[in-house]
Amino acid sequence: MPAPPETPRRKSDPAGRDEVSQEIPAKTERLVDEQIRELQAEIDALRRENADLRLADAERRRDEEALRKEKDRVGAILSALDTGQSLVDPDMTIVWVNQEARDILPEQEPIGQKCYRYFESLNEPCEVCAARRVFATGEVTRVEKCVSRRGRWMNIVAQPVKDASGRVTHVLESFTDITEQKQAEEALRESEAKYRTLVETALDIVLIHDSEKILYINPTGVNLLGASSPDEILGRNFLEIVHPDFRDRIQENAAMDLMGEPSPTTQLQLLRLDGTPFWVEGKGVMTYIAGTPVVQVIMRDITGRKQMEDALRESEERYRSLVELMPDAVVVHRDGIIVYVNPACVRIAGGRSPEDIVGKPLDLFVSPEYRERIAGHIRRMEQEGTSTPLAELGLRTLDGRTIQVDITATPILYRGRPSIMVVFRDIAERKQAEAKLRAVMERAHLRATELDATLASIASGVIIYDTTGAIVRVNEAVRKMIDRTSMSLDPICFEERQAIFGVLREDGTPLSLEATPYYRALHGETVQGEEVMVTRLNREPLWVDTSAAPIRDAGGTIVGAIAILTDITGRKRAEEALIRHTEELTRLHRELEAANREANLYLDILTHDIGNTENVSNLYAELLIESLEGEAAGYVKKLQSSVQKSIEILGTVSTIRRIYQASPDLKQTDLNRAIQGAIEGFPTSAIYHNGACHLVLADDLLPVVFNNLIGNAVKHGGPDVEVVVRVEEQGDEVLVTVEDTGRGVPDEDKEAIFHRYEQRKRGVGEGLGLYLVQILVERYGGRVWAEDRVPGHPEEGAAFRFTLKKA
C-alpha cells in the first residue's frame, strides 16, 4: 500500500498559534482522497480478515479444548486400566505412560527414556520387541516374555497409532502381568507330570474303563496281568480280567461309580492273561476324559497279604500250640491276679494242674526282695505300654523253693482286657549251657589257632580276597611265591597287580579280568584245577595250578573268595621233558615195531622149519625103534622123547605168541566145553569133572589153561594119578579147581612155579606151561594159585585154583 501524502505542518507561532498553508493544490487533494478511499478499503478488508481470524481462532481453541478433554478422558481411561500402558515413537523413546507403568519404577521419570532401558535395563533394543514388529508390519502384535528387571512374565499387546495418511507414528504397548498365570500353568504341568509319574511308577494297578472296555492301564497293571505291553490289554472288556465269581459285584460297583455314587472298597480276584488268578483290593471313582465320564480304578495286589492272613491264622494256631508246648513258663496276670498259665509254668512252679495257680495273687510266687521291683515294672508297663527288658529274678514255687529265672514281661490284650504276659525260664540249665558254651568257645578258639597253624603249614599258596578283589590274607607259601618280585601284599586291586604280573593261559594268551579264577569266584563260580602262567617276575615264569571258590555268609551272600595256588613249575618242566621223552619213545617204538615184525618173520621161519625138522626126526626115530633092539633102542627112545619135548616147547611158544597177538576183547565162552575138550585129550588118564555149566568171559585160548594144568598133573603125578576138575560159583565169579593125587608142591615152590623158566618138581620141563596159565587167567581178569589138595600135607597131591568172571 503506498504511503499517504504528507500534510502541511503547522508552524510554530510565537504567539502559540499554528499556521496552515492556505493553498492546497486541487490535484494533491484528489490524490489524497483517492488514497484515503483505498486505505479505507484495505482497512475494511483487514477488519473482515481479522474477524475471520478471530472466528477461526475461537474454533481452534474450541477444538484444542475438545482435544485436550478427549486426551484427558483417554488418559484417564488408560490410567484407570490395571494394565501398564506406554506410547513410544519410532526410535523407541517413551512419550507417554499411564500410572501403572510409572509404578514399575516410581523413582525414575519414564518420559523421554528408551523403553528397553527403562523397562529392562538394556543398552540396545530387545531381541523380542512387539513395538518394533508393529513399526515394521503396521499390525497388532502380541508377545509373552519374561522381564528380567522385574523377574515377571508379561503379556504385551502392541497397537499401531497412525496419522491421516496411514503412517505409523507411534505404538501403544499394553502389558499385563501374567506371572501368576504362568506359575499356575507351570504348576499344572508339574501336577500333570507328577500325576503321570505317580501313576506310571505306582506299585498299584491304575486302570480306567468306560464300563465296557479298558482305556488305560499303568505298567504295574501290565506286569501283574502277565502282559508284555499295554496293547495286549487295552480295548478288552474290563470284566474279562475279573474272576467270574466277582463280575456281578464289580459291574454293580462300576454302575455306582459312573453315577457319581461312592462304591465300596472291594477285595476280588483278577485273572492274568494265562488264566491264573491273584487277589487285589480296589476302589473306583468317576472322572472325565474329554468330557466323557469314565471310571478310574486303583487296585493293590494283596495276594501276599491274603497269604499272610492265612499264614497269620496258621501262626496263631501255632502260637497257641507253641505256648502250650514251649518249655518256657508263660503267665498272664491282670490287676495282680494270675488268669492264665501254660503247662511249663505248672511244671516249674511244682503244681499238678493250672487250677493250682490260676486265681492266685502274683506276689505269692515272687520272692519278697523282688516284689517292689516287679511292682515298679508293672506300673511302668501300664503307663507307657512298653515291655520290660530281660532280667534275672527269684521266684517261689508252690512247695516254697526259690528258683532263679530269666524273666520278661509285656502288656497284651487277653480276652479283650488289658493284661500283662510274663515269660520266664529256669536258668539252671542255661547256666550249665553257658559253661558248656564257654568250653565250646575255648575249643573253637583252639580250632581257629590250629587252623591258622594248618594254613601256615599248607604247601600250596592260599589267598583270601574281599568283595572288591583286594587281598586281605595270604599264607607263607604265597609270600614265598611273591618273593619273586617287589610287589607288596598290602590290599590292592587286580588292575594294579596286572601292572606287575602277566597272567597267561596254557596257550600263551593273556587272561582277562573276567576270566581270572578269583573274579569268577566272587561272582559265584567254583573253579578247580586251572593252570596259568605268571610272567614278568625277576626270575623264570611261574606255573600255578589255581582253584577258587566264593566265601558266603550264613545267608548265602558272597562276602569274599579264596584261591588255592600250587606251584607246578617243576611238574610243567617234567611234563615238557616227558613229552620230549615220549616223542623219543615213540620213535624208538616205531623202530622196535619194525624190528619186531622182522623178528617175528624170522621166528615164523624158524618155527616152521624146526617143526618140519622135528617131525621128520620123530618119524625117523620111530623107524629106528622098530628096527633096533636092546640098548640102542633105548637111546633112540630117549632121542624121540627129546624131540617130542622140543615139539611141546614150540607149541607153547606159539601159544604165547597167539596170546600177545590176539585181540584183547573177551567174549562169552562155554566153560564146560573147554574142560571136556581138554579131558578128551587124555583118554587113558583118570580125570573126573563135576559137569557144572557156566558161561565165562574168555576167548578161544581158554582150553590151553586146562590142557596145561591137566597135562602137568598127568605127566608129573605118576601112572596111578587121579585128576579132579571142579567148578563152583562165587558171586559174579566162578572158582575152578584142578587137583591131583600126585606128589604135590612144596610150600616154598607154590609161587615160584608160575615164574617163567623156573625148573621145579612140578614144572613142564622148560617152565613155560604154568607161566602160560597165569598169563591167560590174568588176561581174563582172574587170578591163579597153588594149594595142597589136603591142607598141610603137600605129599598127598596139589590143587591148582583159578577164578574167571561170569559172562
Short mmCIF file of C-alpha atoms in Angstrom, two decimals, residues 667-671 694-698 702 734 804-807:
data_model
loop_
_atom_site.label_atom_id
_atom_site.label_comp_id
_atom_site.label_asym_id
_atom_site.label_seq_id
_atom_site.Cartn_x
_atom_site.Cartn_y
_atom_site.Cartn_z
CA LYS A 667 33.50 -162.97 24.80
CA GLN A 668 31.05 -165.48 26.24
CA THR A 669 32.78 -168.83 26.42
CA ASP A 670 31.33 -172.22 27.41
CA LEU A 671 33.49 -173.30 30.36
CA HIS A 694 28.82 -171.77 33.13
CA LEU A 695 29.42 -169.01 30.63
CA VAL A 696 32.55 -167.03 31.40
CA LEU A 697 34.45 -164.13 29.84
CA ALA A 698 37.38 -165.61 27.89
CA LEU A 702 40.76 -170.97 27.34
CA VAL A 734 33.47 -168.97 39.25
CA LEU A 804 37.05 -166.47 35.97
CA LYS A 805 34.40 -163.73 35.60
CA LYS A 806 30.89 -164.76 34.69
CA ALA A 807 29.68 -163.59 31.30
#
